[in-house]
XYZ file of N, CA and C in Angstrom:
759
model
N 52.991 100.974 -91.138
C 52.749 101.689 -91.486
C 50.783 101.193 -91.317
N 50.189 101.955 -91.054
C 48.758 102.135 -90.448
C 48.062 101.794 -91.946
N 46.861 100.970 -92.179
C 46.273 100.767 -93.209
C 45.018 101.390 -92.656
N 44.325 101.745 -93.862
C 43.087 102.154 -93.807
C 41.987 101.096 -94.418
N 40.801 101.263 -93.706
C 39.925 99.900 -93.898
C 38.687 101.092 -94.568
N 38.268 100.652 -95.891
C 37.278 101.742 -96.684
C 36.642 100.710 -97.298
N 34.939 101.142 -96.775
C 33.858 100.112 -96.802
C 32.523 100.625 -97.425
N 31.892 100.451 -97.428
C 30.641 100.427 -97.909
C 29.529 99.599 -96.757
N 28.481 100.327 -96.378
C 27.473 99.229 -95.225
C 26.131 99.639 -96.022
N 25.397 98.400 -95.848
C 24.069 98.151 -95.977
C 23.226 97.375 -95.252
N 21.958 97.643 -94.990
C 21.229 96.713 -93.890
C 20.815 95.543 -94.770
N 20.417 94.528 -94.274
C 19.885 93.660 -94.847
C 18.624 92.742 -94.029
N 17.504 92.657 -94.042
C 16.461 92.086 -93.353
C 16.866 90.892 -93.240
N 16.185 90.018 -91.973
C 16.704 88.452 -91.936
C 15.926 87.847 -93.272
N 14.765 88.439 -93.750
C 14.139 87.688 -94.609
C 14.738 87.662 -96.113
N 15.604 88.402 -96.237
C 16.312 88.947 -97.386
C 17.384 88.317 -97.365
N 18.022 88.062 -96.502
C 19.263 87.618 -96.344
C 19.709 86.141 -97.187
N 18.899 85.084 -97.266
C 19.012 84.000 -98.155
C 19.180 84.619 -99.791
N 18.547 85.685 -100.022
C 18.573 85.984 -101.314
C 20.223 87.113 -101.676
N 20.206 87.313 -100.544
C 21.557 88.380 -100.482
C 22.441 87.470 -100.360
N 22.868 86.092 -99.936
C 23.826 85.319 -100.032
C 24.084 84.820 -101.255
N 22.481 84.258 -102.042
C 22.545 83.763 -103.209
C 23.096 84.989 -104.405
N 22.524 85.585 -104.207
C 23.008 86.831 -105.217
C 24.698 87.416 -105.061
N 25.378 87.496 -103.860
C 26.356 87.868 -103.786
C 27.781 86.094 -104.422
N 27.212 84.938 -103.802
C 27.388 84.289 -104.520
C 27.719 83.864 -106.049
N 26.623 84.507 -106.634
C 26.506 84.581 -108.112
C 27.366 85.268 -108.813
N 27.408 86.289 -108.192
C 28.073 87.730 -108.395
C 29.542 87.501 -108.535
N 30.435 86.610 -107.252
C 31.680 86.427 -107.192
C 32.373 84.972 -107.808
N 31.037 84.697 -108.014
C 31.554 82.927 -108.511
C 32.311 82.281 -107.553
N 31.955 82.142 -106.133
C 32.791 81.183 -105.369
C 31.647 81.267 -104.306
N 32.195 80.009 -103.434
C 31.362 79.227 -102.434
C 31.224 80.548 -101.311
N 30.579 80.577 -100.411
C 30.436 81.516 -99.044
C 31.343 80.894 -98.142
N 31.825 81.473 -97.398
C 32.786 80.995 -96.373
C 31.622 81.452 -95.132
N 31.421 80.759 -94.247
C 30.607 80.547 -93.052
C 31.174 80.381 -91.891
N 31.061 81.617 -91.054
C 32.000 81.637 -90.166
C 31.323 82.360 -88.428
N 31.720 81.864 -87.370
C 31.505 82.327 -86.347
C 32.917 83.096 -85.554
N 32.719 84.125 -85.015
C 33.749 84.900 -84.311
C 33.436 85.190 -83.117
N 33.938 84.980 -82.058
C 33.650 85.508 -80.748
C 34.446 86.619 -80.189
N 33.873 87.803 -80.155
C 34.451 89.395 -80.117
C 34.354 89.520 -78.573
N 35.851 90.082 -77.964
C 36.216 90.456 -76.446
C 36.048 91.872 -76.977
N 35.487 93.019 -76.264
C 35.766 94.263 -76.195
C 36.676 94.730 -75.206
N 37.994 95.134 -75.004
C 38.816 95.558 -74.042
C 38.930 97.081 -73.730
N 39.090 97.171 -72.530
C 39.433 98.785 -72.357
C 40.269 98.997 -70.980
N 40.869 99.792 -70.509
C 42.020 99.613 -69.710
C 41.289 100.137 -68.839
N 41.272 99.983 -67.579
C 40.901 99.960 -65.940
C 40.815 101.343 -65.771
N 41.951 102.287 -66.139
C 42.118 103.659 -66.009
C 42.079 104.337 -67.481
N 41.284 105.036 -67.860
C 41.026 105.732 -69.297
C 41.778 106.708 -70.134
N 42.949 106.774 -68.885
C 43.709 107.961 -69.139
C 44.563 107.290 -70.381
N 45.051 107.718 -71.474
C 46.337 107.213 -71.989
C 47.164 106.873 -71.585
N 47.670 105.813 -71.941
C 49.059 104.958 -71.420
C 49.643 104.388 -72.672
N 50.810 104.015 -72.505
C 51.512 102.944 -73.202
C 51.650 101.682 -72.936
N 51.771 100.799 -73.796
C 51.701 99.510 -73.604
C 52.651 98.837 -72.454
N 52.785 98.200 -71.540
C 53.771 97.898 -70.507
C 55.043 96.893 -71.377
N 54.883 96.393 -71.937
C 55.526 95.487 -72.505
C 56.218 95.899 -73.713
N 56.069 97.060 -74.268
C 56.306 97.549 -75.563
C 57.782 97.545 -76.077
N 58.945 97.505 -74.981
C 60.155 97.433 -75.439
C 60.539 96.017 -75.783
N 59.708 95.233 -75.122
C 60.348 93.741 -75.102
C 59.536 93.176 -76.301
N 58.469 93.766 -76.795
C 57.753 93.596 -77.934
C 58.496 94.282 -79.277
N 59.026 95.658 -79.120
C 59.798 96.218 -80.311
C 61.200 95.848 -80.699
N 61.483 94.863 -79.634
C 62.747 94.407 -80.443
C 62.844 92.835 -81.074
N 61.363 92.351 -80.776
C 61.314 91.185 -81.498
C 61.589 91.126 -82.723
N 62.256 90.294 -83.705
C 62.289 90.358 -85.153
C 61.341 89.779 -85.616
N 60.090 90.359 -85.900
C 58.931 89.491 -86.445
C 57.902 90.766 -87.068
N 57.254 90.381 -87.956
C 56.249 91.134 -88.618
C 55.291 92.056 -88.055
N 54.885 91.358 -86.301
C 54.040 92.022 -85.832
C 54.801 93.432 -84.564
N 56.326 93.225 -84.845
C 56.981 94.244 -83.847
C 56.724 95.822 -84.167
N 56.447 96.021 -85.636
C 56.049 97.260 -85.918
C 54.482 97.813 -85.613
N 53.742 96.940 -85.806
C 52.661 96.877 -85.446
C 52.183 97.232 -84.024
N 53.022 96.436 -82.993
C 52.921 96.826 -81.744
C 53.461 98.015 -81.564
N 54.240 98.608 -82.024
C 55.240 100.176 -81.852
C 53.916 101.042 -82.466
N 53.341 100.725 -83.586
C 52.004 101.539 -84.092
C 51.217 101.738 -82.667
N 50.670 100.716 -82.470
C 49.755 100.500 -81.462
C 50.396 101.308 -80.075
N 51.375 100.907 -79.905
C 51.879 101.752 -78.339
C 51.856 103.139 -78.674
N 52.349 103.909 -79.919
C 52.368 105.014 -79.756
C 50.980 105.848 -80.033
N 49.804 105.196 -80.490
C 48.175 105.351 -80.578
C 47.826 105.851 -79.005
N 47.911 104.550 -78.371
C 47.665 104.264 -77.002
C 48.115 105.031 -76.158
N 49.371 105.702 -76.383
C 49.815 106.681 -75.684
C 49.184 108.375 -75.703
N 48.449 108.060 -76.580
C 48.095 109.729 -76.884
C 46.411 109.687 -76.963
N 46.015 108.405 -76.812
C 44.478 108.491 -76.846
C 44.101 107.028 -76.306
N 43.130 106.661 -75.466
C 42.548 105.282 -75.443
C 41.350 105.223 -76.198
N 41.670 103.948 -76.419
C 40.698 103.424 -77.056
C 40.063 101.874 -76.471
N 38.966 101.685 -77.188
C 38.456 100.119 -77.114
C 38.848 99.072 -78.338
N 39.604 98.088 -77.746
C 40.223 97.071 -78.748
C 39.195 95.961 -78.587
N 39.424 95.018 -80.051
C 39.053 94.070 -79.900
C 40.117 92.476 -80.098
N 39.605 91.648 -79.169
C 40.227 90.590 -79.272
C 38.882 89.620 -80.131
N 39.417 88.684 -81.081
C 38.772 88.024 -82.071
C 39.001 86.970 -82.143
N 38.462 85.551 -81.637
C 38.742 84.252 -81.882
C 37.619 83.673 -83.015
N 38.342 82.749 -83.825
C 37.306 81.785 -84.813
C 36.947 80.574 -83.979
N 35.262 80.949 -83.541
C 34.802 79.820 -82.906
C 33.875 78.655 -83.750
N 34.307 78.953 -84.933
C 33.308 78.090 -86.156
C 32.740 76.352 -85.553
N 33.877 75.815 -85.142
C 33.884 74.573 -84.806
C 33.255 74.369 -83.658
N 33.258 75.160 -82.445
C 32.660 74.732 -81.405
C 31.159 75.311 -81.558
N 31.175 76.233 -82.396
C 29.555 76.703 -82.464
C 28.793 75.134 -83.174
N 29.583 74.720 -84.355
C 29.022 73.319 -84.635
C 28.733 72.344 -83.798
N 29.858 72.031 -82.925
C 29.412 70.961 -82.078
C 28.300 71.299 -80.897
N 27.597 72.385 -80.730
C 27.015 72.856 -79.842
C 25.946 72.918 -80.511
N 25.477 73.154 -81.663
C 24.494 73.023 -82.449
C 24.056 71.464 -82.745
N 25.130 70.611 -82.584
C 24.602 69.144 -83.123
C 23.969 68.285 -81.694
N 23.748 69.258 -80.831
C 23.339 68.554 -79.676
C 24.580 67.943 -78.445
N 25.918 68.230 -78.620
C 26.521 68.131 -77.927
C 26.765 68.767 -76.773
N 27.346 68.707 -75.572
C 27.240 69.559 -74.566
C 28.471 71.041 -74.642
N 27.881 71.738 -74.033
C 28.575 73.053 -74.744
C 30.274 73.304 -74.444
N 30.929 73.044 -75.540
C 32.260 72.682 -75.768
C 32.545 74.562 -75.231
N 34.319 74.277 -74.154
C 34.871 75.231 -73.605
C 35.559 75.824 -74.838
N 36.220 76.948 -74.939
C 37.200 77.581 -75.599
C 38.069 76.907 -75.547
N 38.775 76.660 -76.588
C 40.598 76.145 -76.658
C 41.279 77.337 -76.157
N 42.324 77.167 -74.939
C 43.499 78.241 -74.809
C 44.287 78.573 -75.853
N 44.139 77.129 -76.570
C 45.138 77.315 -77.839
C 44.862 78.174 -79.247
N 43.458 78.216 -79.115
C 43.175 79.636 -80.414
C 43.719 80.380 -80.458
N 44.346 80.847 -81.246
C 45.031 82.000 -81.853
C 44.187 83.270 -81.779
N 44.194 84.360 -80.857
C 43.254 85.397 -81.266
C 43.763 86.488 -82.166
N 43.179 87.144 -82.375
C 43.809 88.471 -83.257
C 43.062 89.736 -82.684
N 44.037 90.632 -82.692
C 43.853 92.050 -81.630
C 43.700 93.212 -82.829
N 42.401 93.586 -82.767
C 42.264 94.390 -83.647
C 41.705 96.140 -83.023
N 42.503 97.059 -83.646
C 42.360 98.040 -83.247
C 41.690 99.141 -84.441
N 40.241 99.872 -84.342
C 39.591 100.563 -85.037
C 40.066 102.149 -84.686
N 40.296 102.819 -85.331
C 39.934 104.366 -85.454
C 38.606 105.007 -85.296
N 38.450 105.936 -84.988
C 36.900 106.311 -85.589
C 36.895 106.809 -87.020
N 36.210 106.702 -87.846
C 35.881 106.919 -88.967
C 36.491 108.423 -89.310
N 37.021 108.716 -90.224
C 37.669 109.927 -90.827
C 36.495 111.124 -90.948
N 36.763 112.127 -90.920
C 35.553 112.980 -91.008
C 35.100 113.385 -92.467
N 33.832 113.900 -92.878
C 33.789 113.431 -94.571
C 34.312 114.887 -95.135
N 34.679 114.729 -96.196
C 35.395 115.747 -96.981
C 34.667 116.009 -98.561
N 35.088 116.661 -99.349
C 34.714 116.495 -100.529
C 35.427 115.663 -101.571
N 36.737 115.207 -100.801
C 37.527 114.323 -101.480
C 36.437 112.880 -101.973
N 35.736 112.518 -101.149
C 34.702 111.233 -101.336
C 33.576 110.947 -101.015
N 32.877 110.346 -101.636
C 31.066 110.362 -101.307
C 30.841 110.343 -99.948
N 30.022 110.802 -99.303
C 29.561 110.184 -98.061
C 28.902 108.987 -97.583
N 28.756 107.977 -99.039
C 28.535 106.614 -98.423
C 29.584 105.637 -98.242
N 30.999 106.210 -98.363
C 32.401 105.455 -98.132
C 32.762 106.009 -96.717
N 32.756 104.948 -95.866
C 33.263 105.084 -94.680
C 35.120 104.949 -94.676
N 36.103 105.456 -93.891
C 37.285 104.872 -94.128
C 38.017 105.192 -92.317
N 38.921 104.530 -91.931
C 39.591 104.551 -91.206
C 40.434 103.758 -91.162
N 41.657 104.082 -89.738
C 42.573 103.716 -89.519
C 42.511 102.168 -88.963
N 43.174 100.947 -89.148
C 43.183 100.032 -88.509
C 44.268 99.267 -88.415
N 44.559 98.504 -87.383
C 45.703 97.608 -86.998
C 45.302 96.456 -86.472
N 45.844 94.913 -87.288
C 45.681 93.740 -86.665
C 47.009 92.917 -86.030
N 46.553 92.346 -85.259
C 47.698 91.882 -84.567
C 47.650 90.427 -84.272
N 48.150 89.383 -84.963
C 47.823 88.007 -84.175
C 48.940 87.457 -83.524
N 48.774 87.137 -81.932
C 49.762 87.027 -81.371
C 49.155 85.932 -80.263
N 49.622 84.960 -80.202
C 49.470 83.683 -78.900
C 49.475 84.233 -77.860
N 50.478 85.013 -77.650
C 50.661 85.946 -76.164
C 49.533 87.273 -75.574
N 48.688 87.170 -76.586
C 47.817 88.368 -76.662
C 46.903 88.636 -75.262
N 46.543 87.819 -74.844
C 45.788 87.733 -73.116
C 46.649 88.584 -72.338
N 48.313 87.834 -72.319
C 49.115 88.131 -70.901
C 49.600 89.430 -71.587
N 49.799 89.717 -72.525
C 50.033 90.945 -73.105
C 49.081 92.373 -72.643
N 48.021 92.214 -72.927
C 46.734 93.050 -72.844
C 46.515 93.055 -71.095
N 46.650 91.738 -70.483
C 46.436 91.537 -68.912
C 47.575 92.546 -68.338
N 48.905 92.472 -68.712
C 49.847 93.175 -68.245
C 49.492 94.834 -68.344
N 49.161 95.102 -69.470
C 48.677 96.964 -69.643
C 47.656 97.065 -68.682
N 46.742 96.340 -67.910
C 45.343 96.271 -67.362
C 44.242 96.519 -68.066
N 44.150 95.778 -69.403
C 43.181 95.807 -70.394
C 42.185 94.773 -69.888
N 41.036 94.933 -69.421
C 40.062 94.193 -68.944
C 38.759 94.056 -69.964
N 37.626 93.431 -69.925
C 36.524 93.022 -70.900
C 35.519 93.790 -70.122
N 35.131 94.559 -71.265
C 34.053 95.405 -71.096
C 32.844 94.872 -71.449
N 32.636 94.184 -72.763
C 31.522 93.687 -72.955
C 32.007 92.029 -74.136
N 30.736 91.104 -74.497
C 31.130 90.126 -75.404
C 30.591 90.025 -76.391
N 30.716 89.782 -77.479
C 29.233 89.526 -78.556
C 29.811 88.019 -79.354
N 29.159 87.631 -80.389
C 29.202 86.689 -81.260
C 28.914 87.379 -82.860
N 29.889 87.169 -84.402
C 29.633 87.551 -85.140
C 29.321 85.938 -85.623
N 27.782 86.311 -86.897
C 27.937 85.259 -87.713
C 28.347 85.917 -88.641
N 28.987 85.150 -89.963
C 29.248 85.955 -91.123
C 29.366 84.950 -92.278
N 29.353 85.332 -93.190
C 29.266 84.901 -94.925
C 30.225 85.879 -95.735
N 30.948 85.485 -96.079
C 31.705 86.147 -96.762
C 32.335 85.677 -98.335
N 32.682 86.587 -99.441
C 32.992 86.238 -100.666
C 34.201 87.052 -100.714
N 34.798 86.878 -102.240
C 35.622 88.316 -102.479
C 35.563 87.961 -103.869
N 36.157 89.336 -104.719
C 36.185 89.338 -105.854
C 37.051 90.761 -106.055
N 38.290 90.487 -107.106
C 39.327 91.579 -107.507
C 39.008 92.187 -105.822
N 39.947 91.476 -104.937
C 40.259 92.118 -103.671
C 39.513 92.941 -103.074
N 37.939 93.107 -103.467
C 36.907 93.703 -102.469
C 36.275 92.295 -101.862
N 36.561 92.457 -100.369
C 35.358 91.638 -99.772
C 34.408 92.034 -99.272
N 33.191 91.266 -99.602
C 31.888 90.991 -99.141
C 31.644 90.345 -98.157
N 30.931 90.870 -96.975
C 30.926 90.222 -95.677
C 29.548 90.795 -95.141
N 28.392 89.518 -95.027
C 26.979 89.460 -94.657
C 27.135 89.371 -92.774
N 27.393 90.234 -92.254
C 27.415 89.773 -90.650
C 26.031 90.003 -89.858
N 25.769 89.090 -88.933
C 24.576 89.033 -88.090
C 25.533 89.144 -86.262
N 25.165 90.386 -85.777
C 25.570 90.351 -84.172
C 24.728 89.735 -83.244
N 25.561 89.102 -82.219
C 24.368 88.637 -81.198
C 25.048 88.777 -79.790
N 24.764 89.132 -79.030
C 24.808 89.534 -77.299
C 25.489 87.982 -76.822
N 26.542 87.966 -75.566
C 26.607 86.740 -75.403
C 26.110 87.232 -73.978
N 25.104 86.488 -73.525
C 23.982 86.220 -72.564
C 24.398 85.609 -70.945
N 25.330 84.292 -71.394
C 25.522 83.525 -70.443
C 26.498 83.486 -69.578
N 26.177 83.244 -68.514
C 26.920 83.512 -67.158
C 28.395 82.981 -67.554
N 28.313 81.695 -68.044
C 30.000 81.478 -68.575
C 30.528 81.536 -70.099
N 30.999 82.602 -70.585
C 31.101 83.187 -72.137
C 32.482 82.255 -72.225
N 33.166 81.572 -71.329
C 34.014 80.301 -72.111
C 33.446 79.163 -72.443
N 32.377 79.234 -72.485
C 31.434 77.586 -72.906
C 30.587 78.380 -74.230
N 30.485 77.605 -75.320
C 29.365 77.894 -76.061
C 28.222 77.414 -76.278
N 27.108 77.926 -76.004
C 25.685 77.204 -75.980
C 25.762 77.169 -77.725
N 24.271 76.334 -77.606
C 23.873 75.920 -79.204
C 23.551 77.456 -79.508
N 22.869 77.933 -80.698
C 22.580 79.176 -81.503
C 21.330 79.413 -81.020
N 20.272 78.544 -80.703
C 19.137 78.649 -80.212
C 18.859 79.817 -79.103
N 19.645 79.905 -78.313
C 20.028 80.829 -77.337
C 20.577 81.655 -77.290
N 20.815 82.245 -78.347
C 21.740 83.489 -78.479
C 20.838 84.865 -78.737
N 20.889 85.907 -78.405
C 20.089 86.985 -78.652
C 20.488 87.726 -79.711
N 19.898 88.352 -80.603
C 20.579 88.767 -81.892
C 20.507 90.209 -81.368
N 21.072 90.903 -82.121
C 21.293 92.984 -81.736
C 20.269 92.941 -82.130
N 19.713 92.513 -83.485
C 18.906 93.332 -84.090
C 18.202 92.073 -85.536
N 17.301 92.371 -85.862
C 16.362 91.243 -86.623
C 16.992 91.747 -87.621
N 18.305 91.476 -88.359
C 18.823 92.124 -89.496
C 20.289 91.904 -89.852
N 20.829 91.920 -90.875
C 22.153 91.464 -91.135
C 22.706 93.016 -91.765
N 23.878 92.923 -91.626
C 24.790 94.355 -91.977
C 25.675 93.551 -93.387
N 25.658 94.141 -94.287
C 26.613 93.940 -95.713
C 27.732 94.683 -95.723
N 29.024 94.461 -95.374
C 29.963 95.380 -95.692
C 30.687 95.206 -96.953
N 31.234 96.353 -97.727
C 31.954 96.047 -98.548
C 33.149 96.719 -98.540
N 34.532 95.933 -98.283
C 35.993 96.189 -97.816
C 36.431 96.064 -98.611
N 37.563 97.349 -98.620
C 39.190 96.960 -99.119
C 40.026 97.811 -98.282
N 41.234 97.420 -98.296
C 42.189 97.858 -97.407
C 43.358 98.463 -98.267
N 43.936 99.704 -98.089
C 44.598 100.524 -98.438
C 45.690 101.332 -97.515
N 47.045 101.876 -98.358
C 47.587 102.432 -97.552
C 47.284 104.163 -97.581
N 47.672 105.291 -97.031
C 47.118 106.210 -97.340
C 47.653 106.824 -98.269
N 48.027 106.468 -99.196
C 48.733 107.376 -100.431
C 47.553 107.692 -101.605
N 47.541 109.237 -101.805
C 46.067 109.664 -102.407
C 45.856 108.704 -103.631
N 47.028 108.399 -104.139
C 46.283 107.415 -105.761
C 45.728 106.422 -105.488
N 46.365 105.747 -104.309
C 45.617 104.347 -103.915
C 44.588 104.545 -103.108
N 44.253 105.725 -102.747
C 42.861 106.036 -101.856
C 41.553 106.248 -103.138
N 42.496 107.131 -103.967
C 41.258 107.111 -104.951
C 40.976 105.848 -105.731
N 42.146 105.231 -106.165
C 41.686 103.989 -106.749
C 40.447 102.857 -105.934
N 40.345 102.745 -104.778
C 40.214 102.069 -103.944
C 38.410 102.543 -103.941
N 38.422 103.815 -103.700
C 37.135 104.836 -103.453
C 36.459 104.440 -105.014
N 37.016 104.685 -106.254
C 36.725 104.334 -107.082
C 35.896 102.757 -107.264
N 36.611 101.885 -106.508
C 36.321 100.563 -106.766
C 34.718 100.139 -105.870
N 34.759 101.008 -104.943
C 33.924 101.182 -103.929
C 32.666 101.744 -104.556
N 32.864 103.122 -105.447
C 31.884 103.666 -106.150
C 30.988 102.321 -107.130
N 31.845 101.568 -107.906
C 31.473 100.854 -108.956
C 30.436 99.808 -108.423
N 30.849 99.318 -107.137
C 30.407 98.311 -106.859
C 28.910 98.890 -106.135
N 28.824 100.143 -105.468
C 27.120 100.964 -105.448
C 26.292 100.757 -106.536
N 27.320 101.279 -107.836
C 26.309 101.749 -108.792
C 25.882 100.084 -109.469
N 26.773 98.923 -109.293
C 26.369 97.792 -109.683
C 25.137 97.217 -108.980
N 25.104 97.338 -107.597
C 24.097 97.162 -106.713
C 23.008 97.825 -106.440
N 22.905 99.074 -107.153
C 21.940 100.271 -107.204
C 20.628 99.245 -107.190
N 19.810 100.032 -106.263
C 18.235 99.223 -106.454
C 17.958 97.862 -105.808
N 19.654 97.264 -105.385
C 19.510 96.344 -104.688
C 19.626 96.093 -103.246
N 21.293 96.810 -102.877
C 21.774 97.225 -101.564
C 21.743 98.460 -101.785
N 20.793 99.029 -100.314
C 21.123 100.706 -100.313
C 21.767 100.894 -99.031
N 23.238 101.266 -99.638
C 24.211 101.464 -99.142
C 24.235 103.140 -98.472
N 24.298 103.109 -97.335
C 23.856 104.293 -96.721
C 25.023 105.273 -96.171
N 24.299 106.353 -95.484
C 25.581 107.536 -95.003
C 25.199 106.582 -93.405
N 26.374 106.430 -92.660
C 25.883 106.327 -91.280
C 26.802 107.506 -90.068
N 26.506 107.830 -89.118
C 27.322 109.003 -88.706
C 27.946 108.182 -87.622
N 29.280 108.762 -88.154
C 30.610 108.154 -87.780
C 30.752 108.234 -86.028
N 29.991 108.971 -85.317
C 29.978 109.079 -84.241
C 29.392 107.438 -83.625
N 28.772 106.791 -83.951
C 28.379 105.802 -83.787
C 29.451 104.440 -84.108
N 30.655 104.989 -84.455
C 31.662 103.807 -84.537
C 32.938 104.425 -83.880
N 32.349 105.177 -82.923
C 33.564 106.128 -82.606
C 34.308 104.825 -81.484
N 35.398 104.553 -81.244
C 36.039 103.557 -80.533
C 37.311 104.177 -79.613
N 36.841 105.375 -79.408
C 37.736 106.102 -78.327
C 37.042 106.138 -76.963
N 37.439 106.526 -75.809
C 37.370 106.868 -74.767
C 37.702 107.748 -73.945
N 36.938 108.944 -74.136
C 37.292 109.926 -73.457
C 37.116 110.255 -72.192
N 38.163 110.759 -71.530
C 38.357 110.756 -70.016
C 37.296 111.660 -69.531
N 36.799 111.354 -68.400
C 35.561 112.674 -67.703
C 36.181 113.546 -67.416
N 35.511 114.802 -67.810
C 35.500 116.140 -67.540
C 35.781 116.458 -66.036
N 36.489 117.202 -65.626
C 36.856 117.536 -63.994
C 35.869 118.271 -63.404
């Protein structure tokens, strides 16, 4: 079953980020989790929809990932998308920031594949400040080989710095995005050399849900409560869904 990612989004300036972290830590009564994630954006050489080359092999496996691979296979057979390969590089960044030589990324790092659909169109069933979209996550050490066999290549790369907390299944994540500008993306340079995408952080307040009407109403109600609780502190805005469109459209003839 494909899950839905349902969330609120607010911009937080660099100057206000320390106060936001202190506030979220106090509200959730937990210590923040500081993490760095390298993100590789992937797309096929041919933009036409196509199935995964190793689908039959993957579908035969008796593992939780088998059904996820099947779901992704069906999706990509109908529409091409940009996918994400996500790798935790927190330890490598700590080494680089300490003045050590740029550490190479270990080939044994477990990658996470993430597919996001573009957000659902707005309807009267939920408020415009809530975004919801289908998502699939697959953790598989063979990820690079599987995607290479299906002719996926690197479109671009970035690093995400994040602080996260949770309360009652609600995830609070304050994230800053950086370009990877080095000619050797397999080595992590110290943080002073990174180029931020913008002088701000993005606060995501997320829940995950199946698409049953009752569960979706519960999730939407939780996010409405969060928005009301932080009214006047965080400005959870309405964003154009086209800015989060991950589809690859075929060129017109």
